[in-house]
PDB file of C-alpha atoms and ligand atoms in Angstrom:
ATOM      1  CA  MET N  22     -21.607   7.959   3.421  1.00  0.00           C
ATOM      2  CA  ALA N  23     -17.991   5.330   3.483  1.00  0.00           C
ATOM      3  CA  ASP N  24     -20.555   2.854   1.255  1.00  0.00           C
ATOM      4  CA  ARG N  25     -19.735   5.608  -1.377  1.00  0.00           C
ATOM      5  CA  HIS N  26     -17.594   3.765  -4.534  1.00  0.00           C
ATOM      6  CA  ALA N  27     -16.178   6.268  -6.619  1.00  0.00           C
ATOM      7  CA  LEU N  28     -13.979   5.199  -9.730  1.00  0.00           C
ATOM      8  CA  VAL N  29     -10.956   7.669 -10.814  1.00  0.00           C
ATOM      9  CA  THR N  30      -8.704   6.657 -13.652  1.00  0.00           C
ATOM     10  CA  GLY N  31      -5.195   8.550 -14.626  1.00  0.00           C
ATOM     11  CA  ALA N  32      -4.680   7.718  -9.923  1.00  0.00           C
ATOM     12  CA  CYS N  33      -1.153   7.276 -10.844  1.00  0.00           C
ATOM     13  CA  LYS N  34       0.123  10.788 -10.969  1.00  0.00           C
ATOM     14  CA  GLY N  35      -0.881  14.869 -11.253  1.00  0.00           C
ATOM     15  CA  LEU N  36      -4.740  15.827 -11.444  1.00  0.00           C
ATOM     16  CA  GLY N  37      -6.537  12.252 -10.781  1.00  0.00           C
ATOM     17  CA  GLN N  38      -4.161  12.220  -8.162  1.00  0.00           C
ATOM     18  CA  TYR N  39      -5.558  14.371  -6.324  1.00  0.00           C
ATOM     19  CA  LEU N  40      -9.080  13.806  -7.340  1.00  0.00           C
ATOM     20  CA  ALA N  41      -8.614  10.492  -6.061  1.00  0.00           C
ATOM     21  CA  ALA N  42      -6.815  11.858  -2.141  1.00  0.00           C
ATOM     22  CA  ARG N  43      -9.925  13.861  -1.621  1.00  0.00           C
ATOM     23  CA  LEU N  44     -13.257  12.007  -2.397  1.00  0.00           C
ATOM     24  CA  ALA N  45     -11.009   9.242  -0.121  1.00  0.00           C
ATOM     25  CA  ASP N  46     -11.021  12.891   1.981  1.00  0.00           C
ATOM     26  CA  GLU N  47     -14.656  13.614   2.274  1.00  0.00           C
ATOM     27  CA  HIS N  48     -15.227   9.993   3.316  1.00  0.00           C
ATOM     28  CA  TRP N  49     -15.903   8.506  -0.586  1.00  0.00           C
ATOM     29  CA  SER N  50     -14.322   4.707  -0.373  1.00  0.00           C
ATOM     30  CA  VAL N  51     -12.167   5.513  -3.934  1.00  0.00           C
ATOM     31  CA  VAL N  52     -10.658   3.133  -6.541  1.00  0.00           C
ATOM     32  CA  GLY N  53      -7.833   4.303  -8.751  1.00  0.00           C
ATOM     33  CA  VAL N  54      -6.839   3.539 -11.900  1.00  0.00           C
ATOM     34  CA  GLY N  55      -3.643   4.173 -13.165  1.00  0.00           C
ATOM     35  CA  ARG N  56      -1.179   2.426 -15.182  1.00  0.00           C
ATOM     36  CA  CYS N  57       2.337   2.489 -13.310  1.00  0.00           C
ATOM     37  CA  PRO N  58       3.311  -0.513 -11.717  1.00  0.00           C
ATOM     38  CA  ALA N  59       0.913  -0.414  -7.776  1.00  0.00           C
ATOM     39  CA  ASP N  60       4.496  -0.318  -6.166  1.00  0.00           C
ATOM     40  CA  GLN N  61       5.294   2.781  -7.544  1.00  0.00           C
ATOM     41  CA  VAL N  62       1.941   4.277  -5.865  1.00  0.00           C
ATOM     42  CA  PRO N  63       2.293   6.267  -2.943  1.00  0.00           C
ATOM     43  CA  PRO N  64      -0.347   4.420  -1.067  1.00  0.00           C
ATOM     44  CA  VAL N  65      -3.112   7.206  -0.333  1.00  0.00           C
ATOM     45  CA  PRO N  66      -5.431   6.211   3.170  1.00  0.00           C
ATOM     46  CA  GLY N  67      -9.390   5.321   1.142  1.00  0.00           C
ATOM     47  CA  VAL N  68      -7.505   5.192  -2.707  1.00  0.00           C
ATOM     48  CA  THR N  69      -6.824   1.349  -3.696  1.00  0.00           C
ATOM     49  CA  TYR N  70      -4.774   1.458  -6.519  1.00  0.00           C
ATOM     50  CA  LEU N  71      -5.881  -1.133  -9.576  1.00  0.00           C
ATOM     51  CA  GLN N  72      -3.314  -0.925 -12.311  1.00  0.00           C
ATOM     52  CA  ALA N  73      -4.506  -1.090 -15.309  1.00  0.00           C
ATOM     53  CA  ASP N  74      -3.465  -0.326 -18.836  1.00  0.00           C
ATOM     54  CA  LEU N  75      -6.301   1.963 -20.564  1.00  0.00           C
ATOM     55  CA  ALA N  76      -3.935   1.601 -24.074  1.00  0.00           C
ATOM     56  CA  LEU N  77      -4.855  -1.847 -23.877  1.00  0.00           C
ATOM     57  CA  PRO N  78      -9.012  -2.766 -25.740  1.00  0.00           C
ATOM     58  CA  ARG N  79      -9.317  -6.016 -23.511  1.00  0.00           C
ATOM     59  CA  THR N  80      -9.056  -3.203 -19.802  1.00  0.00           C
ATOM     60  CA  PRO N  81     -12.595  -1.603 -19.611  1.00  0.00           C
ATOM     61  CA  ALA N  82     -13.970  -5.344 -19.536  1.00  0.00           C
ATOM     62  CA  ASP N  83     -11.331  -6.266 -17.695  1.00  0.00           C
ATOM     63  CA  LEU N  84     -11.012  -3.128 -15.102  1.00  0.00           C
ATOM     64  CA  SER N  85     -14.582  -3.472 -14.852  1.00  0.00           C
ATOM     65  CA  ALA N  86     -15.151  -6.854 -13.846  1.00  0.00           C
ATOM     66  CA  ARG N  87     -12.274  -6.213 -11.277  1.00  0.00           C
ATOM     67  CA  LEU N  88     -13.936  -3.197  -9.268  1.00  0.00           C
ATOM     68  CA  ASP N  89     -15.489  -4.895  -5.971  1.00  0.00           C
ATOM     69  CA  SER N  90     -18.804  -2.778  -6.153  1.00  0.00           C
ATOM     70  CA  ALA N  91     -20.228  -0.666  -9.141  1.00  0.00           C
ATOM     71  CA  PRO N  92     -19.211   3.126  -8.496  1.00  0.00           C
ATOM     72  CA  HIS N  93     -21.215   5.697  -7.451  1.00  0.00           C
ATOM     73  CA  LEU N  94     -18.955   8.485  -9.182  1.00  0.00           C
ATOM     74  CA  VAL N  95     -17.294   7.409 -12.037  1.00  0.00           C
ATOM     75  CA  VAL N  96     -14.179  10.255 -12.930  1.00  0.00           C
ATOM     76  CA  HIS N  97     -12.456   9.591 -16.409  1.00  0.00           C
ATOM     77  CA  CYS N  98      -9.645  11.466 -15.988  1.00  0.00           C
ATOM     78  CA  ALA N  99      -6.589   9.310 -17.551  1.00  0.00           C
ATOM     79  CA  ALA N 100      -5.123  11.186 -20.697  1.00  0.00           C
ATOM     80  CA  ALA N 101      -2.246   9.847 -23.129  1.00  0.00           C
ATOM     81  CA  TYR N 102      -0.004  12.663 -25.811  1.00  0.00           C
ATOM     82  CA  PRO N 103       1.055  11.667 -28.912  1.00  0.00           C
ATOM     83  CA  ALA N 104       5.260  11.462 -28.918  1.00  0.00           C
ATOM     84  CA  ALA N 105       6.606  14.008 -30.325  1.00  0.00           C
ATOM     85  CA  ARG N 106       8.895  12.430 -33.045  1.00  0.00           C
ATOM     86  CA  PRO N 107      11.676  13.988 -35.157  1.00  0.00           C
ATOM     87  CA  SER N 108       9.637  12.287 -38.339  1.00  0.00           C
ATOM     88  CA  GLY N 109       5.687  13.559 -38.050  1.00  0.00           C
ATOM     89  CA  PRO N 110       3.110  11.536 -36.276  1.00  0.00           C
ATOM     90  CA  ALA N 111       3.442   8.336 -36.772  1.00  0.00           C
ATOM     91  CA  LEU N 112       0.129   5.454 -36.472  1.00  0.00           C
ATOM     92  CA  PRO N 113       0.481   3.265 -33.664  1.00  0.00           C
ATOM     93  CA  ASP N 114       1.226   6.757 -31.312  1.00  0.00           C
ATOM     94  CA  MET N 115      -2.615   8.424 -32.370  1.00  0.00           C
ATOM     95  CA  GLU N 116      -4.419   5.153 -32.543  1.00  0.00           C
ATOM     96  CA  GLU N 117      -2.652   4.896 -28.372  1.00  0.00           C
ATOM     97  CA  VAL N 118      -4.307   8.252 -28.081  1.00  0.00           C
ATOM     98  CA  PHE N 119      -7.595   7.644 -28.678  1.00  0.00           C
ATOM     99  CA  ARG N 120      -7.549   4.748 -27.557  1.00  0.00           C
ATOM    100  CA  VAL N 121      -5.972   5.616 -24.267  1.00  0.00           C
ATOM    101  CA  ASN N 122      -8.650   9.328 -24.839  1.00  0.00           C
ATOM    102  CA  ALA N 123     -11.583   8.280 -26.239  1.00  0.00           C
ATOM    103  CA  LEU N 124     -12.517   5.454 -27.437  1.00  0.00           C
ATOM    104  CA  ASN N 125     -12.085   3.266 -23.413  1.00  0.00           C
ATOM    105  CA  PRO N 126     -13.084   5.590 -21.964  1.00  0.00           C
ATOM    106  CA  TYR N 127     -16.179   5.283 -24.062  1.00  0.00           C
ATOM    107  CA  LEU N 128     -15.850   1.565 -23.640  1.00  0.00           C
ATOM    108  CA  LEU N 129     -15.643   1.493 -20.558  1.00  0.00           C
ATOM    109  CA  THR N 130     -18.827   3.623 -19.384  1.00  0.00           C
ATOM    110  CA  LEU N 131     -20.541   1.730 -21.504  1.00  0.00           C
ATOM    111  CA  ASP N 132     -19.984  -1.537 -19.239  1.00  0.00           C
ATOM    112  CA  LEU N 133     -20.079  -0.063 -16.317  1.00  0.00           C
ATOM    113  CA  LEU N 134     -23.974   1.953 -17.357  1.00  0.00           C
ATOM    114  CA  ALA N 135     -24.424  -2.598 -18.923  1.00  0.00           C
ATOM    115  CA  ARG N 136     -22.990  -3.880 -14.707  1.00  0.00           C
ATOM    116  CA  LYS N 137     -24.488  -0.816 -12.773  1.00  0.00           C
ATOM    117  CA  PRO N 138     -27.851  -2.293 -10.329  1.00  0.00           C
ATOM    118  CA  PRO N 139     -30.735  -0.384 -12.078  1.00  0.00           C
ATOM    119  CA  ASP N 140     -31.616   1.263  -8.480  1.00  0.00           C
ATOM    120  CA  ARG N 141     -27.593   2.404  -8.471  1.00  0.00           C
ATOM    121  CA  PHE N 142     -27.623   6.158  -9.240  1.00  0.00           C
ATOM    122  CA  CYS N 143     -23.964   7.246 -10.603  1.00  0.00           C
ATOM    123  CA  SER N 144     -22.196  10.112 -12.587  1.00  0.00           C
ATOM    124  CA  TYR N 145     -19.872   9.759 -14.744  1.00  0.00           C
ATOM    125  CA  VAL N 146     -17.739  12.422 -14.882  1.00  0.00           C
ATOM    126  CA  VAL N 147     -15.528  13.008 -17.465  1.00  0.00           C
ATOM    127  CA  VAL N 148     -12.582  15.884 -17.902  1.00  0.00           C
ATOM    128  CA  ASN N 149     -12.314  17.667 -21.016  1.00  0.00           C
ATOM    129  CA  SER N 150     -10.014  20.427 -22.391  1.00  0.00           C
ATOM    130  CA  GLU N 151     -10.125  23.574 -23.883  1.00  0.00           C
ATOM    131  CA  SER N 152      -7.532  22.749 -26.039  1.00  0.00           C
ATOM    132  CA  ILE N 153     -10.951  21.280 -28.869  1.00  0.00           C
ATOM    133  CA  TYR N 154     -11.553  25.178 -29.885  1.00  0.00           C
ATOM    134  CA  SER N 155      -7.742  26.038 -29.635  1.00  0.00           C
ATOM    135  CA  ALA N 156      -5.509  23.379 -31.963  1.00  0.00           C
ATOM    136  CA  ASP N 157      -2.623  23.925 -33.128  1.00  0.00           C
ATOM    137  CA  ARG N 158       0.025  21.910 -34.867  1.00  0.00           C
ATOM    138  CA  HIS N 159       1.672  20.746 -31.552  1.00  0.00           C
ATOM    139  CA  SER N 160      -1.930  19.371 -30.356  1.00  0.00           C
ATOM    140  CA  ALA N 161      -4.098  18.640 -33.066  1.00  0.00           C
ATOM    141  CA  ILE N 162      -3.861  14.944 -32.679  1.00  0.00           C
ATOM    142  CA  TYR N 163      -4.472  15.235 -28.602  1.00  0.00           C
ATOM    143  CA  ALA N 164      -6.998  17.834 -29.113  1.00  0.00           C
ATOM    144  CA  ALA N 165      -8.504  15.432 -32.107  1.00  0.00           C
ATOM    145  CA  SER N 166      -9.332  12.789 -29.517  1.00  0.00           C
ATOM    146  CA  LYS N 167     -10.485  14.960 -26.987  1.00  0.00           C
ATOM    147  CA  ALA N 168     -12.972  16.330 -28.975  1.00  0.00           C
ATOM    148  CA  ALA N 169     -13.800  13.359 -29.569  1.00  0.00           C
ATOM    149  CA  LEU N 170     -13.912  12.106 -26.498  1.00  0.00           C
ATOM    150  CA  ARG N 171     -16.320  15.201 -25.805  1.00  0.00           C
ATOM    151  CA  VAL N 172     -18.969  13.874 -28.681  1.00  0.00           C
ATOM    152  CA  LEU N 173     -19.099  10.487 -26.851  1.00  0.00           C
ATOM    153  CA  THR N 174     -19.152  11.832 -23.908  1.00  0.00           C
ATOM    154  CA  ALA N 175     -22.584  13.415 -25.518  1.00  0.00           C
ATOM    155  CA  GLY N 176     -24.166  10.278 -27.277  1.00  0.00           C
ATOM    156  CA  LEU N 177     -23.496   8.076 -23.675  1.00  0.00           C
ATOM    157  CA  ALA N 178     -25.041  11.027 -21.855  1.00  0.00           C
ATOM    158  CA  ALA N 179     -28.389  10.535 -24.480  1.00  0.00           C
ATOM    159  CA  GLY N 180     -28.671   7.250 -23.705  1.00  0.00           C
ATOM    160  CA  CYS N 181     -28.273   7.725 -20.136  1.00  0.00           C
ATOM    161  CA  ARG N 182     -31.617   8.882 -20.117  1.00  0.00           C
ATOM    162  CA  SER N 183     -33.641   7.210 -17.344  1.00  0.00           C
ATOM    163  CA  ALA N 184     -31.115   4.835 -16.408  1.00  0.00           C
ATOM    164  CA  GLU N 185     -30.236   6.565 -12.794  1.00  0.00           C
ATOM    165  CA  ALA N 186     -27.242   8.089 -13.987  1.00  0.00           C
ATOM    166  CA  SER N 187     -25.725  11.004 -14.983  1.00  0.00           C
ATOM    167  CA  VAL N 188     -22.613  11.610 -17.866  1.00  0.00           C
ATOM    168  CA  SER N 189     -21.066  14.760 -18.247  1.00  0.00           C
ATOM    169  CA  THR N 190     -18.338  16.947 -18.941  1.00  0.00           C
ATOM    170  CA  LEU N 191     -15.249  18.956 -16.865  1.00  0.00           C
ATOM    171  CA  LEU N 192     -13.463  21.224 -20.133  1.00  0.00           C
ATOM    172  CA  LEU N 193     -10.748  22.861 -18.131  1.00  0.00           C
ATOM    173  CA  GLY N 194      -8.226  25.246 -19.077  1.00  0.00           C
ATOM    174  CA  PRO N 195      -4.305  24.858 -18.172  1.00  0.00           C
ATOM    175  CA  LEU N 196      -3.983  23.737 -14.782  1.00  0.00           C
ATOM    176  CA  ALA N 197      -0.718  24.081 -12.627  1.00  0.00           C
ATOM    177  CA  ASP N 198       0.166  20.946 -12.459  1.00  0.00           C
ATOM    178  CA  ARG N 199       3.840  20.167 -11.394  1.00  0.00           C
ATOM    179  CA  ALA N 200       5.278  20.378 -14.934  1.00  0.00           C
ATOM    180  CA  LYS N 201       4.113  23.806 -15.713  1.00  0.00           C
ATOM    181  CA  LEU N 202       4.929  25.273 -12.729  1.00  0.00           C
ATOM    182  CA  ALA N 203       8.743  24.278 -11.806  1.00  0.00           C
ATOM    183  CA  GLU N 204       8.877  25.554 -15.778  1.00  0.00           C
ATOM    184  CA  ILE N 205       7.346  28.613 -13.632  1.00  0.00           C
ATOM    185  CA  GLU N 206       9.835  28.830 -11.055  1.00  0.00           C
ATOM    186  CA  THR N 207      12.893  28.331 -12.592  1.00  0.00           C
ATOM    187  CA  VAL N 208      11.707  31.593 -15.501  1.00  0.00           C
ATOM    188  CA  ALA N 209      11.164  33.590 -12.294  1.00  0.00           C
ATOM    189  CA  GLU N 210      14.392  32.990 -10.842  1.00  0.00           C
ATOM    190  CA  ARG N 211      16.618  33.818 -13.935  1.00  0.00           C
ATOM    191  CA  ARG N 212      13.887  36.769 -14.960  1.00  0.00           C
ATOM    192  CA  SER N 213      14.542  38.156 -10.671  1.00  0.00           C
ATOM    193  CA  LEU N 214      10.398  38.071 -11.146  1.00  0.00           C
ATOM    194  CA  PRO N 215       8.130  36.957  -8.906  1.00  0.00           C
ATOM    195  CA  PRO N 216       6.556  33.736 -10.480  1.00  0.00           C
ATOM    196  CA  ALA N 217       2.801  35.036 -10.670  1.00  0.00           C
ATOM    197  CA  GLU N 218       3.492  37.574 -13.079  1.00  0.00           C
ATOM    198  CA  VAL N 219       5.404  34.738 -14.804  1.00  0.00           C
ATOM    199  CA  VAL N 220       2.542  32.638 -14.972  1.00  0.00           C
ATOM    200  CA  ARG N 221       0.405  35.987 -16.045  1.00  0.00           C
ATOM    201  CA  LEU N 222       2.954  37.036 -19.165  1.00  0.00           C
ATOM    202  CA  PHE N 223       3.021  32.674 -20.178  1.00  0.00           C
ATOM    203  CA  LEU N 224      -0.693  32.603 -20.260  1.00  0.00           C
ATOM    204  CA  ARG N 225      -1.159  35.838 -22.009  1.00  0.00           C
ATOM    205  CA  ARG N 226       1.782  34.483 -24.963  1.00  0.00           C
ATOM    206  CA  SER N 227       0.405  31.025 -24.567  1.00  0.00           C
ATOM    207  CA  ASN N 228      -2.836  31.599 -24.090  1.00  0.00           C
ATOM    208  CA  PRO N 229      -4.064  35.050 -25.630  1.00  0.00           C
ATOM    209  CA  ASN N 230      -8.146  33.595 -26.101  1.00  0.00           C
ATOM    210  CA  LEU N 231      -7.946  32.914 -21.485  1.00  0.00           C
ATOM    211  CA  VAL N 232      -9.303  35.231 -19.615  1.00  0.00           C
ATOM    212  CA  ILE N 233      -7.679  33.618 -16.079  1.00  0.00           C
ATOM    213  CA  ASP N 234      -4.109  35.465 -15.307  1.00  0.00           C
ATOM    214  CA  GLU N 235      -3.317  32.478 -13.142  1.00  0.00           C
ATOM    215  CA  PHE N 236      -3.390  28.171 -13.455  1.00  0.00           C
ATOM    216  CA  ILE N 237      -6.329  26.120 -12.697  1.00  0.00           C
ATOM    217  CA  ASP N 238      -5.375  25.183  -9.430  1.00  0.00           C
ATOM    218  CA  TYR N 239      -6.982  20.932  -8.754  1.00  0.00           C
ATOM    219  CA  GLU N 240      -9.170  22.102  -6.058  1.00  0.00           C
ATOM    220  CA  SER N 241     -11.036  24.185  -8.251  1.00  0.00           C
ATOM    221  CA  CYS N 242     -11.256  20.921 -10.108  1.00  0.00           C
ATOM    222  CA  PHE N 243     -12.358  19.304  -7.772  1.00  0.00           C
ATOM    223  CA  ARG N 244     -14.688  21.272  -6.162  1.00  0.00           C
ATOM    224  CA  SER N 245     -16.475  21.614  -9.849  1.00  0.00           C
ATOM    225  CA  VAL N 246     -16.399  16.883  -9.761  1.00  0.00           C
ATOM    226  CA  ARG N 247     -18.381  17.483  -6.176  1.00  0.00           C
ATOM    227  CA  TYR N 248     -21.356  19.726  -7.701  1.00  0.00           C
ATOM    228  CA  LEU N 249     -21.239  17.779 -10.784  1.00  0.00           C
ATOM    229  CA  ALA N 250     -21.807  14.363  -8.994  1.00  0.00           C
ATOM    230  CA  GLU N 251     -24.734  16.065  -6.834  1.00  0.00           C
ATOM    231  CA  LEU N 252     -26.320  17.201  -8.734  1.00  0.00           C
ATOM    232  CA  GLY N 253     -27.721  13.923  -9.937  1.00  0.00           C
ATOM    233  CA  PRO N 254     -29.443  13.274 -12.798  1.00  0.00           C
ATOM    234  CA  THR N 255     -29.405  17.696 -13.533  1.00  0.00           C
ATOM    235  CA  ALA N 256     -25.259  16.622 -15.037  1.00  0.00           C
ATOM    236  CA  ASN N 257     -27.373  14.605 -17.444  1.00  0.00           C
ATOM    237  CA  GLY N 258     -25.729  16.427 -20.645  1.00  0.00           C
ATOM    238  CA  MET N 259     -24.074  18.711 -18.512  1.00  0.00           C
ATOM    239  CA  LEU N 260     -20.727  20.974 -20.009  1.00  0.00           C
ATOM    240  CA  CYS N 261     -19.123  22.576 -17.513  1.00  0.00           C
ATOM    241  CA  LYS N 262     -16.303  24.769 -18.047  1.00  0.00           C
ATOM    242  CA  LEU N 263     -13.406  25.996 -16.164  1.00  0.00           C
ATOM    243  CA  ASP N 264     -11.127  27.275 -18.589  1.00  0.00           C
ATOM    244  CA  GLY N 265     -10.814  30.410 -18.753  1.00  0.00           C
ATOM    245  CA  GLY N 266     -13.432  31.593 -21.063  1.00  0.00           C
ATOM    246  CA  SER N 267     -11.416  29.392 -24.293  1.00  0.00           C
ATOM    247  CA  SER N 268     -14.141  29.393 -26.603  1.00  0.00           C
ATOM    248  CA  GLY N 269     -15.524  32.543 -26.524  1.00  0.00           C
ATOM    249  CA  SER N 270     -18.768  34.834 -25.482  1.00  0.00           C
ATOM    250  CA  LEU N 271     -21.685  32.496 -27.544  1.00  0.00           C
ATOM    251  CA  VAL N 272     -20.476  28.826 -27.162  1.00  0.00           C
TER     252      VAL N 272
HETATM  253  N1  NAP S 303      -2.008  19.482 -17.286  1.00  0.00           N
HETATM  254  C1  NAP S 303      -3.047  20.632 -18.303  1.00  0.00           C
HETATM  255  O1  NAP S 303      -2.808  21.628 -18.119  1.00  0.00           O
HETATM  256  C2  NAP S 303      -5.018  19.999 -18.281  1.00  0.00           C
HETATM  257  C3  NAP S 303      -5.756  21.137 -19.267  1.00  0.00           C
HETATM  258  C4  NAP S 303      -6.546  21.291 -19.793  1.00  0.00           C
HETATM  259  C5  NAP S 303      -7.683  19.353 -18.984  1.00  0.00           C
HETATM  260  N2  NAP S 303      -6.408  18.611 -19.050  1.00  0.00           N
HETATM  261  C6  NAP S 303      -7.193  17.334 -18.889  1.00  0.00           C
HETATM  262  O2  NAP S 303      -6.759  16.881 -16.943  1.00  0.00           O
HETATM  263  C7  NAP S 303      -6.878  15.885 -17.203  1.00  0.00           C
HETATM  264  C8  NAP S 303      -5.462  15.548 -15.852  1.00  0.00           C
HETATM  265  O3  NAP S 303      -4.404  15.564 -16.568  1.00  0.00           O
HETATM  266  P1  NAP S 303      -3.533  15.715 -16.130  1.00  0.00           P
HETATM  267  O4  NAP S 303      -2.403  16.730 -17.210  1.00  0.00           O
HETATM  268  O5  NAP S 303      -3.185  15.111 -14.673  1.00  0.00           O
HETATM  269  O6  NAP S 303      -2.615  14.494 -17.112  1.00  0.00           O
HETATM  270  P2  NAP S 303      -1.161  13.684 -16.576  1.00  0.00           P
HETATM  271  O7  NAP S 303      -0.762  14.299 -15.023  1.00  0.00           O
HETATM  272  O8  NAP S 303      -0.249  13.730 -17.586  1.00  0.00           O
HETATM  273  O9  NAP S 303      -1.791  12.321 -15.366  1.00  0.00           O
HETATM  274  C9  NAP S 303      -2.636  11.245 -16.900  1.00  0.00           C
HETATM  275  C10 NAP S 303      -2.783  10.356 -15.700  1.00  0.00           C
HETATM  276  O10 NAP S 303      -3.486   9.588 -17.071  1.00  0.00           O
HETATM  277  C11 NAP S 303      -2.408   8.066 -16.824  1.00  0.00           C
HETATM  278  N3  NAP S 303      -2.400   7.320 -18.155  1.00  0.00           N
HETATM  279  C12 NAP S 303      -1.577   7.958 -19.875  1.00  0.00           C
HETATM  280  N4  NAP S 303      -2.191   6.523 -19.735  1.00  0.00           N
HETATM  281  C13 NAP S 303      -2.564   5.788 -20.022  1.00  0.00           C
HETATM  282  C14 NAP S 303      -2.657   4.032 -20.105  1.00  0.00           C
HETATM  283  N5  NAP S 303      -2.339   3.880 -21.473  1.00  0.00           N
HETATM  284  N6  NAP S 303      -3.154   3.453 -19.512  1.00  0.00           N
HETATM  285  C15 NAP S 303      -3.322   4.378 -17.421  1.00  0.00           C
HETATM  286  N7  NAP S 303      -4.086   5.289 -17.556  1.00  0.00           N
HETATM  287  C16 NAP S 303      -2.996   6.534 -18.437  1.00  0.00           C
HETATM  288  C17 NAP S 303      -1.155   8.502 -16.550  1.00  0.00           C
HETATM  289  O11 NAP S 303      -0.340   7.286 -15.610  1.00  0.00           O
HETATM  290  P3  NAP S 303       1.677   7.063 -15.709  1.00  0.00           P
HETATM  291  O12 NAP S 303       1.694   8.250 -15.321  1.00  0.00           O
HETATM  292  O13 NAP S 303       1.227   5.638 -15.425  1.00  0.00           O
HETATM  293  O14 NAP S 303       1.478   7.942 -17.535  1.00  0.00           O
HETATM  294  C18 NAP S 303      -1.279   9.183 -15.367  1.00  0.00           C
HETATM  295  O15 NAP S 303      -1.788   8.704 -14.083  1.00  0.00           O
HETATM  296  C19 NAP S 303      -6.655  15.081 -18.666  1.00  0.00           C
HETATM  297  O16 NAP S 303      -7.981  14.401 -19.065  1.00  0.00           O
HETATM  298  C20 NAP S 303      -6.180  16.046 -19.608  1.00  0.00           C
HETATM  299  O17 NAP S 303      -6.264  16.018 -20.342  1.00  0.00           O
HETATM  300  C21 NAP S 303      -4.717  18.501 -17.787  1.00  0.00           C
END
């Protein structure tokens, strides 16, 4: 099975790093893309790291030209967040967030589709966020970029009909990432509470619309990516929501 090629963006850290390593565990040959220099990324067997800045206009074309093999699976996981500035949002920051989160994943997918051998099936899994349903003044720019990504993804799926490709969305709720877990540990120690109880209280307060008591774990995200890839053409246009039920009963 070593001839299955995957491309994962956002592979320096967090979920992207985890997905790249888990795909390699399962004998995928993985190219992990990230912004940080290669010497700052711990080597993972089976993962070849490529440094690329998805905020730059030329990156989608450059990146797809640098790949030795056309991928069978692409996971768009990179995400940028606007800097918090006392003076309020700045247009260049907003543009960068939209380029990394929406415009360049879209252009990269179009470029990869154009270069794909016609008989090579490829699954494109686009990681999105439940924040698109419940933006507030702090998350609005990030959420708007992810909402744009969601719409662009639907357009890609429409273009993939009969194209030996599927484009699906994996829409996630709050992840058990390192920063949140560290914060939970600190609060748990300060209040002498079990960390699981702090998570439960945190989720009830910060995301009252969610119906989960735990953060979403990386392994569940990996299993969802694998499921979307295994579905093949049936996954085209699919929205897989691992989001804590945030968008209510009718969506
Ligand atoms: N964390 C959550 O609770 C949550 C919830 C719902 C959905 N999600 C989604 O899940 C995905 C993973 O989230 P995460 O929390 O694991 O993210 P993360 O830890 O912040 O990692 C983001 C990754 O994207 C890379 N990146 C940022 N700007 C880039 C650029 N200009 N060019 C190339 N790469 C760039 C980062 O590289 P550097 O390390 O070099 O910055 C990093 O590898 C994202 O799509 C996010 O929207 C996350």
